[in-house]
Coordinates of C-alpha atoms and ligand atoms in Angstrom, one line a residue:
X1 CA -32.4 -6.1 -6.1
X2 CA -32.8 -6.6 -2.3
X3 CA -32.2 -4.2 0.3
X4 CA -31.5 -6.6 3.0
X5 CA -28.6 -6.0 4.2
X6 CA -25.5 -8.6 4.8
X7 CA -25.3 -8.5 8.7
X8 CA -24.9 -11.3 11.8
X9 CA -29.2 -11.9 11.5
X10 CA -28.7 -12.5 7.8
X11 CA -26.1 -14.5 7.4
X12 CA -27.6 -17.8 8.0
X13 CA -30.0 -17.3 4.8
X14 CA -27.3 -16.9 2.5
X15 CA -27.0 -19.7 0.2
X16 CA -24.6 -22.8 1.0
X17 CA -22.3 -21.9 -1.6
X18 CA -21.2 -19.1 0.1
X19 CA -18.7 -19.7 3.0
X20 CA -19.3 -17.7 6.2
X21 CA -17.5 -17.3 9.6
X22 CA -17.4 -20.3 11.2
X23 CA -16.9 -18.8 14.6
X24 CA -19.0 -17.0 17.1
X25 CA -18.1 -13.6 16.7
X26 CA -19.5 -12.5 19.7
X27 CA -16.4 -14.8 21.3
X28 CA -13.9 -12.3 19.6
X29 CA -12.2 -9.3 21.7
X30 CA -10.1 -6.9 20.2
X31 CA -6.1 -7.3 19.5
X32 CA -5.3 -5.5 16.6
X33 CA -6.0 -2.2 15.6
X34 CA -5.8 -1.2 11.5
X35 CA -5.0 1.8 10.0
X36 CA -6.5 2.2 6.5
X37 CA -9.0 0.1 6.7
X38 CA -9.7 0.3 2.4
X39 CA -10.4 -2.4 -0.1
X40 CA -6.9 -3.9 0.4
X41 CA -6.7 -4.5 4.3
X42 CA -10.1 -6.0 3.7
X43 CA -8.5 -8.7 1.2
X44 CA -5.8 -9.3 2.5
X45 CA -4.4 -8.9 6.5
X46 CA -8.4 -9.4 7.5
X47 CA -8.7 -12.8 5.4
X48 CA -5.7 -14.4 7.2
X49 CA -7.1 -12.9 10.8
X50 CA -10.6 -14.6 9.8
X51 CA -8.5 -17.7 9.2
X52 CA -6.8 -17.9 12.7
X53 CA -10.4 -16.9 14.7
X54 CA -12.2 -19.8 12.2
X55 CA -9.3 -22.1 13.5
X56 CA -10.6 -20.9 17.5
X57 CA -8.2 -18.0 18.3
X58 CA -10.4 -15.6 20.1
X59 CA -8.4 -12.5 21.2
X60 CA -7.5 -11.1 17.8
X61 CA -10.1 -9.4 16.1
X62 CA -9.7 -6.2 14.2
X63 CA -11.1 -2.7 14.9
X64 CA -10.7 -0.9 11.4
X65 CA -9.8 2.8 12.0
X66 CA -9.9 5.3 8.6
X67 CA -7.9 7.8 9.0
X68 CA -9.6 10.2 6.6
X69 CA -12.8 9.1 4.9
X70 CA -16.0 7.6 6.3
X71 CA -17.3 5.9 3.8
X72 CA -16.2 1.9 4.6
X73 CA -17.6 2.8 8.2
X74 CA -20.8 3.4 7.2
X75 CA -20.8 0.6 4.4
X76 CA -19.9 -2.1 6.9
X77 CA -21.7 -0.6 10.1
X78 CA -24.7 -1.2 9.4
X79 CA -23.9 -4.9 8.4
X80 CA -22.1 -5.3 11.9
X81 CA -18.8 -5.1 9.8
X82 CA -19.2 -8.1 7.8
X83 CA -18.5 -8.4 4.3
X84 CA -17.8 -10.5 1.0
X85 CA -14.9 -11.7 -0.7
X86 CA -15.6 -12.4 -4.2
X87 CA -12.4 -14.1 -5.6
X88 CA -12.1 -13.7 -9.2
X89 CA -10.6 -15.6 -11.6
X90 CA -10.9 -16.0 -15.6
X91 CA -14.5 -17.3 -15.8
X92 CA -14.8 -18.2 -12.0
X93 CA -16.2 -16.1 -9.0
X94 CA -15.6 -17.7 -5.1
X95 CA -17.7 -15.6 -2.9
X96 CA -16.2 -15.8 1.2
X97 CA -18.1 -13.4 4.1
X98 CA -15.1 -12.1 6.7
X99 CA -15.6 -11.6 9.9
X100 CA -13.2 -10.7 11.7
X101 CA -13.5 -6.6 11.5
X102 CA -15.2 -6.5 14.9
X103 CA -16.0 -2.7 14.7
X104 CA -15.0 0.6 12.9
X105 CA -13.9 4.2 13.7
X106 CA -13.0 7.1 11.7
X107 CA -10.3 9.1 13.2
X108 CA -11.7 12.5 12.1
X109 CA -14.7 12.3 13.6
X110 CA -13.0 11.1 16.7
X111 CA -9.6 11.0 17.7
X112 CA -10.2 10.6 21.3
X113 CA -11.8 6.7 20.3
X114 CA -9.1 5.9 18.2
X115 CA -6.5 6.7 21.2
X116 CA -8.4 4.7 23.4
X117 CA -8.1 1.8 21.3
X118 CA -4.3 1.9 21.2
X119 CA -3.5 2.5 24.5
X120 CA -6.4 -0.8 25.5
X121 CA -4.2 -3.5 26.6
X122 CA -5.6 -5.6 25.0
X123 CA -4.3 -4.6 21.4
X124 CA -1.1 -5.7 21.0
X125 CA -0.7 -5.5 16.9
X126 CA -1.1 -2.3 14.9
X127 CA -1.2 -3.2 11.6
X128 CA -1.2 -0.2 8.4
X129 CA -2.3 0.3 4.9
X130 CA -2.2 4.0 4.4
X131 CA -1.1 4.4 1.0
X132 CA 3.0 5.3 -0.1
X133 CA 1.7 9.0 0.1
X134 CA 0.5 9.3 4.0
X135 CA 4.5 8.4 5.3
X136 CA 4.8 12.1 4.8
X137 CA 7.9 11.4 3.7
X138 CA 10.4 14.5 1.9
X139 CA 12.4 14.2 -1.0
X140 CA 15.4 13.1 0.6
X141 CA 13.2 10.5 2.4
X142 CA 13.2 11.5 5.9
X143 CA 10.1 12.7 7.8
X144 CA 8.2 15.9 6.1
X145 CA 8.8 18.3 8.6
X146 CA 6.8 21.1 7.0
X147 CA 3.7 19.5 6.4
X148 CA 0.8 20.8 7.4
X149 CA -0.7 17.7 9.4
X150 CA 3.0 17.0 11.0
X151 CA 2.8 20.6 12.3
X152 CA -0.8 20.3 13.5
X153 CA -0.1 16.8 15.1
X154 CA 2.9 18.4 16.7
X155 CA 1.0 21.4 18.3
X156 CA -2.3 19.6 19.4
X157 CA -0.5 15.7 20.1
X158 CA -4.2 14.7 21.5
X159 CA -6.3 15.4 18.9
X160 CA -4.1 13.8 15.7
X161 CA -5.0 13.6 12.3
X162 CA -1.2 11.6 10.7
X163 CA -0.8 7.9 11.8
X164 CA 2.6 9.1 13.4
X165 CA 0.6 11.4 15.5
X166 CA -1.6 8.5 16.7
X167 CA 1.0 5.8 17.1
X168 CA 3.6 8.2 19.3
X169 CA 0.6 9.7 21.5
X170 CA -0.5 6.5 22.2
X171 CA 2.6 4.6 22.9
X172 CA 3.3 7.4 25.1
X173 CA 0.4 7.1 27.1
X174 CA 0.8 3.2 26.8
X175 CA 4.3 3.9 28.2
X176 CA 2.6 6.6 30.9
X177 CA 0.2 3.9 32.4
X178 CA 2.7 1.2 32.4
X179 CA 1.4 -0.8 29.7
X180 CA 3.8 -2.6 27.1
X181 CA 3.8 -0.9 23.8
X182 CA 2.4 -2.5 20.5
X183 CA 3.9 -4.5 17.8
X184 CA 3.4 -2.1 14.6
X185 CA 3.0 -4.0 11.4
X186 CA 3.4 -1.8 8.1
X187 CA 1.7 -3.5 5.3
X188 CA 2.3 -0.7 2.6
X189 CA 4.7 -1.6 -0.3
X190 CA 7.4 0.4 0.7
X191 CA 11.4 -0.9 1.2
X192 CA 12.0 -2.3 4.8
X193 CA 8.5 -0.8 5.7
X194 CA 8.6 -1.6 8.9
X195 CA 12.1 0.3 9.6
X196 CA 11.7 3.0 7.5
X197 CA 8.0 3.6 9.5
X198 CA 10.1 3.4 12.7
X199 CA 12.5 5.8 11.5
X200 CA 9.6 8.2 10.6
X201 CA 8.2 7.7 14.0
X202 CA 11.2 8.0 15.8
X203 CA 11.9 11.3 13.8
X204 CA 8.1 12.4 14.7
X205 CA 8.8 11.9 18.6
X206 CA 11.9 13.7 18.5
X207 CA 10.1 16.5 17.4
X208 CA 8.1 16.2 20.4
X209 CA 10.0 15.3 23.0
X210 CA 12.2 18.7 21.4
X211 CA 8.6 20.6 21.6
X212 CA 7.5 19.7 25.2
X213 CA 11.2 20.9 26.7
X214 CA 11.6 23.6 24.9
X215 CA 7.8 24.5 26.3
X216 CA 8.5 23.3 30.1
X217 CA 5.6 20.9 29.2
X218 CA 4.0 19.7 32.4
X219 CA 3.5 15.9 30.8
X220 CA 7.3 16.0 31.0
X221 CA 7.1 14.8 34.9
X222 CA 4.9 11.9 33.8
X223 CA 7.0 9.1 32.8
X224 CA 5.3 9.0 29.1
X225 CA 6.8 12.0 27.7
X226 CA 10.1 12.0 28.9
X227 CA 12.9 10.7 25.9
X228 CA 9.8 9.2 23.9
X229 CA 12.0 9.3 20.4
X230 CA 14.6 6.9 22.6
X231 CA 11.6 4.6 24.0
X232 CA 10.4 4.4 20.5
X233 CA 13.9 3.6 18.9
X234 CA 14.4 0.9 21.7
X235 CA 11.8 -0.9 22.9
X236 CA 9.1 -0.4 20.1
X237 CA 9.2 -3.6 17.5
X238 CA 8.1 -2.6 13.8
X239 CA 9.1 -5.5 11.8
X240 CA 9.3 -5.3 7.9
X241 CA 6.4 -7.4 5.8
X242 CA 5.9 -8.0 1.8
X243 CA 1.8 -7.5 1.1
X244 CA 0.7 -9.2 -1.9
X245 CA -2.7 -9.6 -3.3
X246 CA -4.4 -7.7 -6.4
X247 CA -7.8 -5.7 -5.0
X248 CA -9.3 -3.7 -8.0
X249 CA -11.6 -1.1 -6.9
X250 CA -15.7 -2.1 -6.6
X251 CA -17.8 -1.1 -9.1
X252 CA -22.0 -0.8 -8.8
X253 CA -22.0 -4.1 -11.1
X254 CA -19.8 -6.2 -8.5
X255 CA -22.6 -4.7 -5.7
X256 CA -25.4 -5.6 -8.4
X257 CA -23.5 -8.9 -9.3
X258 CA -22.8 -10.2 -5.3
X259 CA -26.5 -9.3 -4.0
X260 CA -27.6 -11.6 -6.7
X261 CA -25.5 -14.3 -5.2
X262 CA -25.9 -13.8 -1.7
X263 CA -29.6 -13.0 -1.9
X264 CA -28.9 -9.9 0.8
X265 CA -27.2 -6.5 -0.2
X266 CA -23.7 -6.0 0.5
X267 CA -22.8 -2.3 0.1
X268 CA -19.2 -2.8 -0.8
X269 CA -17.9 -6.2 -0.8
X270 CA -14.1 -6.5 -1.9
X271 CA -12.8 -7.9 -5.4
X272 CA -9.8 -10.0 -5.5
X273 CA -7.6 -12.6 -6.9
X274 CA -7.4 -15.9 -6.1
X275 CA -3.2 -15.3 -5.5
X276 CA -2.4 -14.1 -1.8
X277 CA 0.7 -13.7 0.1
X278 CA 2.5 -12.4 3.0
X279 CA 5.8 -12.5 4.6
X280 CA 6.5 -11.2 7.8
X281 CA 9.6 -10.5 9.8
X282 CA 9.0 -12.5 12.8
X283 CA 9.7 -10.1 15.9
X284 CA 6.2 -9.6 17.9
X285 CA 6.9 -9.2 21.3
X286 CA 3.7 -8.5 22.4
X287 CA 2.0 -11.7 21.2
X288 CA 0.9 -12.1 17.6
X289 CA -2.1 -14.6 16.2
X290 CA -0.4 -18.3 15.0
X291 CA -0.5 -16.8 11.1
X292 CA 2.4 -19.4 10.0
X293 CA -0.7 -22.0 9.8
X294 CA -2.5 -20.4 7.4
X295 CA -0.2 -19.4 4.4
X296 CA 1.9 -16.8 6.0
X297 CA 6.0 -17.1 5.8
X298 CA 7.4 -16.0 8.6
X299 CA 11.2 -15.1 8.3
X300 CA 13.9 -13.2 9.7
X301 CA 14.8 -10.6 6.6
X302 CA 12.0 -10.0 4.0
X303 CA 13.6 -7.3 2.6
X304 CA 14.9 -10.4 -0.8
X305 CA 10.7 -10.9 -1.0
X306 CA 10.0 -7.0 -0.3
X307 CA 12.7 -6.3 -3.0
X308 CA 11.5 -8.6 -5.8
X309 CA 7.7 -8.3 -5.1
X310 CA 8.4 -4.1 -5.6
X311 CA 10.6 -4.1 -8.3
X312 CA 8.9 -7.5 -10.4
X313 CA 4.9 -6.9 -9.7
X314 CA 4.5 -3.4 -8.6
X315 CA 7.5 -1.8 -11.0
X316 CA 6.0 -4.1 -14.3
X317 CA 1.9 -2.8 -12.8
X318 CA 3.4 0.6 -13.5
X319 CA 4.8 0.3 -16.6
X320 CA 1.8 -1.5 -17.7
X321 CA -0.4 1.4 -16.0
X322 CA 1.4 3.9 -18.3
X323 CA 2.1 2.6 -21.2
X324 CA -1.2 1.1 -21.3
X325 CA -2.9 4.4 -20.2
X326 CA -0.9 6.2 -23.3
X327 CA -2.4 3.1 -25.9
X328 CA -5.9 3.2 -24.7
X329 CA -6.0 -0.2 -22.7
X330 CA -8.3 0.9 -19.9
X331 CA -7.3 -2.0 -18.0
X332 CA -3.9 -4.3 -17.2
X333 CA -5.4 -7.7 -18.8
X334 CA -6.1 -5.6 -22.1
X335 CA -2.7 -3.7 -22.1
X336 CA -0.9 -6.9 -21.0
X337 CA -2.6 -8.6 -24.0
X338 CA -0.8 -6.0 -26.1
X339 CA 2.2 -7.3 -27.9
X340 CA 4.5 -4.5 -27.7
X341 CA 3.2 -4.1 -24.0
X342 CA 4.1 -7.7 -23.4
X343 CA 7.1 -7.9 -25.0
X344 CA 8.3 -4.8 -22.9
X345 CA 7.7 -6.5 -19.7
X346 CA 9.3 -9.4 -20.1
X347 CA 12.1 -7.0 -21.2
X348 CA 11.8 -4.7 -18.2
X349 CA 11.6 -7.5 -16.1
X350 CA 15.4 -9.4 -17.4
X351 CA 16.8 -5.5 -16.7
X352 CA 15.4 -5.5 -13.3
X353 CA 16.5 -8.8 -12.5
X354 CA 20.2 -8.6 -11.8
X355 CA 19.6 -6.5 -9.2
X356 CA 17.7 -8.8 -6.7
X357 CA 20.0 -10.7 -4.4
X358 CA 21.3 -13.5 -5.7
X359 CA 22.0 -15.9 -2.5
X360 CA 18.1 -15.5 -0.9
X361 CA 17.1 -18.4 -3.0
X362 CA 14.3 -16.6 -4.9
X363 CA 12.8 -18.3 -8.0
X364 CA 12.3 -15.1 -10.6
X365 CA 11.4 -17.0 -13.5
X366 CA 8.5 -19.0 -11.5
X367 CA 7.5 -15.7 -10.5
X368 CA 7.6 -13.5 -13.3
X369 CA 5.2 -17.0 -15.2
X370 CA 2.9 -16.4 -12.0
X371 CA 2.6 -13.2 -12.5
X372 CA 2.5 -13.3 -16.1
X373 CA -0.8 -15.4 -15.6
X374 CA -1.9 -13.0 -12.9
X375 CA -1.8 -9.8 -14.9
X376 CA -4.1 -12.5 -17.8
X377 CA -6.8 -12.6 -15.3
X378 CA -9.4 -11.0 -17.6
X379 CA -12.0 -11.7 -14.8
X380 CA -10.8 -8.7 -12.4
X381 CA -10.7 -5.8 -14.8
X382 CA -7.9 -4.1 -12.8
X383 CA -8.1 -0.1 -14.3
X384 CA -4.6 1.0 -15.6
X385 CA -6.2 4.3 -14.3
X386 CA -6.3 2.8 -10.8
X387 CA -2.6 2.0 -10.4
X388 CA -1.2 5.4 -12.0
X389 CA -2.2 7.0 -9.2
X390 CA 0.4 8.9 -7.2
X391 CA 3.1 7.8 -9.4
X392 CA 5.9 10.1 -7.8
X393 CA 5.3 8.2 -4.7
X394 CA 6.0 4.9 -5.9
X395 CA 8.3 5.2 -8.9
X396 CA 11.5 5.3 -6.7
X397 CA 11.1 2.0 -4.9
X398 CA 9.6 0.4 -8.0
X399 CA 11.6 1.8 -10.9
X400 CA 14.2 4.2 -10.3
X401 CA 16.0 2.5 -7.3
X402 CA 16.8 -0.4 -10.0
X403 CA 17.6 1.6 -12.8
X404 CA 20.1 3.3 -10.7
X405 CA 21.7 0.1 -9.8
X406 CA 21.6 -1.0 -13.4
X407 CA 23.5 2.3 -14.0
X408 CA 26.3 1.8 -11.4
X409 CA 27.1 -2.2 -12.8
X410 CA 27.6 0.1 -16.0
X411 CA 24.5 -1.6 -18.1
X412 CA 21.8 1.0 -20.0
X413 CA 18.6 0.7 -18.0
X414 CA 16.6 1.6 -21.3
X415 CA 13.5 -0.6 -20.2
X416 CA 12.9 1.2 -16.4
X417 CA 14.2 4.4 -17.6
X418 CA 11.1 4.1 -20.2
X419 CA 9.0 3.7 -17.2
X420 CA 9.6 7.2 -15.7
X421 CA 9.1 8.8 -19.0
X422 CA 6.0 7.4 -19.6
X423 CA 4.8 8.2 -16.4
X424 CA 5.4 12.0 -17.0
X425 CA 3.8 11.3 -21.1
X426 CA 0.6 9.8 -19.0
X427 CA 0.5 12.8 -16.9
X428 CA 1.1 15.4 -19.3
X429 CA -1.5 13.6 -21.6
X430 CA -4.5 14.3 -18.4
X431 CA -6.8 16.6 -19.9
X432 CA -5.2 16.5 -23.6
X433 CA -5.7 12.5 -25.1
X434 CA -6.9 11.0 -21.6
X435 CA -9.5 13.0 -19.3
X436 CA -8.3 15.5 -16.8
X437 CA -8.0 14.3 -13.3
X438 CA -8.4 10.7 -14.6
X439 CA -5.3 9.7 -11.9
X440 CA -4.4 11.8 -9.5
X441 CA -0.9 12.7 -7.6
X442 CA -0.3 14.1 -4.2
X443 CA 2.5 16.7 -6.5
X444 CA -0.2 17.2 -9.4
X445 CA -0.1 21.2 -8.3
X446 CA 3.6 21.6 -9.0
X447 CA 3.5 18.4 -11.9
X448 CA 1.4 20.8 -14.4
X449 CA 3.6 23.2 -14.0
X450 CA 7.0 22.4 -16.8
X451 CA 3.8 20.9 -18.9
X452 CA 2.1 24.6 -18.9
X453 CA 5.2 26.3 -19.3
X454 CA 5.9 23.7 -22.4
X455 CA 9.3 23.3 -21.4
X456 CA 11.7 21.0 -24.0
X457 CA 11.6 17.1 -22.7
X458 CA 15.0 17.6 -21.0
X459 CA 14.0 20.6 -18.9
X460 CA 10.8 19.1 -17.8
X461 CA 12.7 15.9 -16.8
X462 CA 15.1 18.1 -14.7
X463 CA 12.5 20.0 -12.7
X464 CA 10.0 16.8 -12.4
X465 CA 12.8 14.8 -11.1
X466 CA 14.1 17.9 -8.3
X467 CA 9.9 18.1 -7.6
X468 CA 10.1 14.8 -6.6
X469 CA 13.6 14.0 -5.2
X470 CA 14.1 11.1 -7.7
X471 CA 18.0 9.5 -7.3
X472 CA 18.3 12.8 -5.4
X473 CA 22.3 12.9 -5.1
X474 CA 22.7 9.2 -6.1
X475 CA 25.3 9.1 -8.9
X476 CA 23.4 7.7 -11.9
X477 CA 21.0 10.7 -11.5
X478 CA 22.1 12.3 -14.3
X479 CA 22.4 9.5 -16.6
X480 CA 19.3 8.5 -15.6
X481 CA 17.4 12.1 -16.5
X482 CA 19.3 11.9 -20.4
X483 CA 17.7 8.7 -20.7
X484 CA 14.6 9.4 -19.4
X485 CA 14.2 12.4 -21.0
X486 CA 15.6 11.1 -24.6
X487 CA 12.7 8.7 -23.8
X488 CA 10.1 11.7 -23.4
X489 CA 11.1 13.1 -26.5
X490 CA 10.0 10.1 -28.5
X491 CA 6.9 9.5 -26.5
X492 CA 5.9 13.5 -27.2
X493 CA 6.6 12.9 -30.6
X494 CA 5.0 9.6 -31.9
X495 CA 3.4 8.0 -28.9
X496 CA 4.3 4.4 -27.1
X497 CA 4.8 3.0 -30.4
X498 CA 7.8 5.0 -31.5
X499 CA 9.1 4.8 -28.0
X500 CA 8.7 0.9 -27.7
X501 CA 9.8 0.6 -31.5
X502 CA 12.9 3.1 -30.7
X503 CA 14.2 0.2 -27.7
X504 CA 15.7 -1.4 -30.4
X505 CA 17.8 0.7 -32.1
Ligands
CS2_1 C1 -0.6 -1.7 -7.6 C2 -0.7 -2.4 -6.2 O1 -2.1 0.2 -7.4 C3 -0.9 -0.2 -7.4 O2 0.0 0.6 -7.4 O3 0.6 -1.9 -8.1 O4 -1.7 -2.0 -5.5 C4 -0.7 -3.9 -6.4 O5 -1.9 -4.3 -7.0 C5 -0.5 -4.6 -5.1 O6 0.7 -4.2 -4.5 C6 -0.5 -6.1 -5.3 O7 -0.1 -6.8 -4.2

């Protein structure tokens, strides 16, 4: 294999069947900043910016900032932060170098940089993909007051390690030197991301702004400190978007597989689907790159797309995840190929249904065949194991949040309801029938814990659902534990088969 590595001097060997930048990168200045710059941003929000600087915009590149690990910085340093695309479908492979990450820093190495790039001027968009998990959000869904990083960011504000630590310490200083705040984007697939990040934020700075009075704070006399939580609430845009685009983690033969191609080594190039879409509330004061002329919708309200895209793709990827996880399918083509797993879906997906608005003109049926032929795509080998991953963080705006609304029209969400069950089967089956530590959860310390004590299926229901605030003082909560729990039960006993057969009945 070769060890020459994908970089600007390399770029003009590769082979004509790949497609490169066709701009001059050296033409590009900085305008958006990224946190979490992982596997997704890199297919997804970084294509559509490589589209507008292709098409001669100049002043938007990216600087990718991780906020924990390393590792993409020095993969893509090294190859001046290029990278590949290889689009996958059934028996096809599209290979596509980006471009448009201008440079990289990793926030715990330096927070200092990473301040310095949000308060430059010139960055006007701060875009996010930091996982459900890193909102820090509590149970009841506002900000986690106690956690450890919240407390550090609150006591050391120049040297943070959260995302609301660097957003609020940087729009102060923004705010302190007289330079108009940034546009922040939240691309994570959360409901209303972008207000429910401002309302974490705002939360965060209130803290703060509490903090530095209560200390006589010198940094109150400058300008940026003083009422930051109101600055933020008023005259910081954070407008909502739907993300969509399946990115299954690289393996060593997609490395092996893409140097062959591009006759240089890329150490991680991304693996996607050919499917891609974004919707974006359109309220970017600041400036934002023209991305309605390449494929992005740009509307007033996503929360209709935000809505179906959670509770059709991401609520029917879990379900699959589980289920398929508990019947040995290793990955979503496989389980989806599975009859029972099959007919489930379609099932879970006529229960979820009802609940999307009605008058927001979406098509469900064209988009539960699209994604019908998405989850088919045998080419990406998307691991069940992959999506399972901090379940408790993404159940509630996939599953529970319908099944509750199912419950209050008075209808039997049997389908969803199966869906939390089997994500508590899957975890209590970690280190039994599938290997321990094979998904992980940010709760995973206090999860084992009804599973050691081998409470009955109702009981462990009960304390999982307090652990994780699920339909915490929502009226179906109850309702909604007997069922999931009477779901358990059968799953404990005979598997996904008796619980799928038991629907039924
Ligand atoms: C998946 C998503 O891992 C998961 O939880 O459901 O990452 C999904 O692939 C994307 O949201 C698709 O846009």
């Amino acid at each position: 294999m070769t060890s020459t590595p994908l970089s600007n001097a390399t770029l003009k060997q590769l082979s004509e069947q790949v497609e490169i930048p066709g701009y001059d990168r050296a033409k590009v200045s900085p305008g958006i900043v990224h946190l979490g710059v992982g596997a997704f941003h890199r297919a997804h929000q970084a294509v559509y910016v490589d589209d507008c600087l292709s098409a001669g915009e100049t002043g938007w590149g990216i600087v990718g900032v991780s906020l924990r690990s390393p590792d993409t910085r020095d993969a893509l340093a090294p190859q001046d932060g290029l990278y590949t695309l290889a689009i996958r479908s059934s028996g096809a492979e599209k290979l596509r170098i980006i471009g448009s990450i201008g440079s990289m820093l990793v926030a715990p190495e330096d927070p200092g940089a990473v301040l310095a790039v949000l308060t430059d001027p010139r960055t006007r968009i701060v875009t996010l993909t930091i996982t459900e998990k890193a909102y820090l959000r509590a149970a009841g869904g506002g900000l986690d007051t106690a956690h450890s990083d919240i407390v550090a960011d609150l006591t050391r504000p120049e040297l943070p390690k959260t995302a609301h630590g660097f957003l609020t310490e940087s729009l102060a200083r923004r705010r302190a030197a007289g330079i108009a705040p940034f546009t922040v984007l939240c691309c994570d697939n959360l409901p209303a991301n972008g207000a429910t990040l401002h309302r974490l934020i705002v939360e965060f700075a209130a803290l703060r702004d509490a903090r530095l009075a209560h200390s006589g704070d010198a940094r109150l006399a400058h300008s940026g400190d003083a009422d930051l939580a109101r600055h933020i609430a008023d005259e910081v845009a954070f407008p909502s978007s739907m993300v969509d685009r399946i990115v299954p983690a690289t393996t060593d033969d997609d490395r092996a597989r893409v140097a062959g191609q591009l006759g240089v080594a890329d150490a991680w190039p991304v693996m996607t689907e050919p499917f891609s879409q974004w919707v974006i509330e359109d309220h970017f004061p600041g400036g934002r790159p023209a991305w309605e002329q390449f494929g992005v919708t740009m509307v007033g309200d996503v929360r209709p797309y935000e809505d179906m895209k959670l509770r059709l793709l991401n609520g029917a990827h879990s379900a699959i995840a589980y289920l398929g996880l508990l019947s040995g399918h290793a990955t979503v083509d496989r389980a989806f190929a599975d009859p029972a797993i099959r007919r489930f879906v379609d099932a879970l997906w006529a229960e979820a249904i009802p609940t999307l608005p009605r008058d927001a003109g979406l098509d469900t049926a064209s988009y539960t065949r699209e994604l019908a032929q998405r989850f088919s795509n045998t080419a990406l080998a998307h691991r069940t194991a992959q999506i399972a991953n901090d379940g408790s963080q993404k159940l509630p705006q996939r599953i529970i949040a319908s099944a509750l609304e199912r419950l209050e029209d008075g209808v039997r969400p049997a389908h969803l309801s199966l869906v939390v069950a089997a994500w508590i089967a899957a975890c209590e089956a970690r280190g039994k029938t599938l290997p321990a530590g094979h998904f992980t959860d940010p709760l995973d310390a206090a999860l084992t814990v009804p599973g050691a004590r081998q409470l009955s299926a109702t009981e462990t229901v009960a304390s999982i659902f307090d652990l994780a605030g699920f339909a915490k003082g929502q009226p179906g909560g109850e309702r909604l534990m007997e069922l999931t729990a009477n779901h358990l039960e059968q799953l404990r006993r005979g598997g996904p088969a008796a619980a799928l057969a038991a629907l039924g009945s």
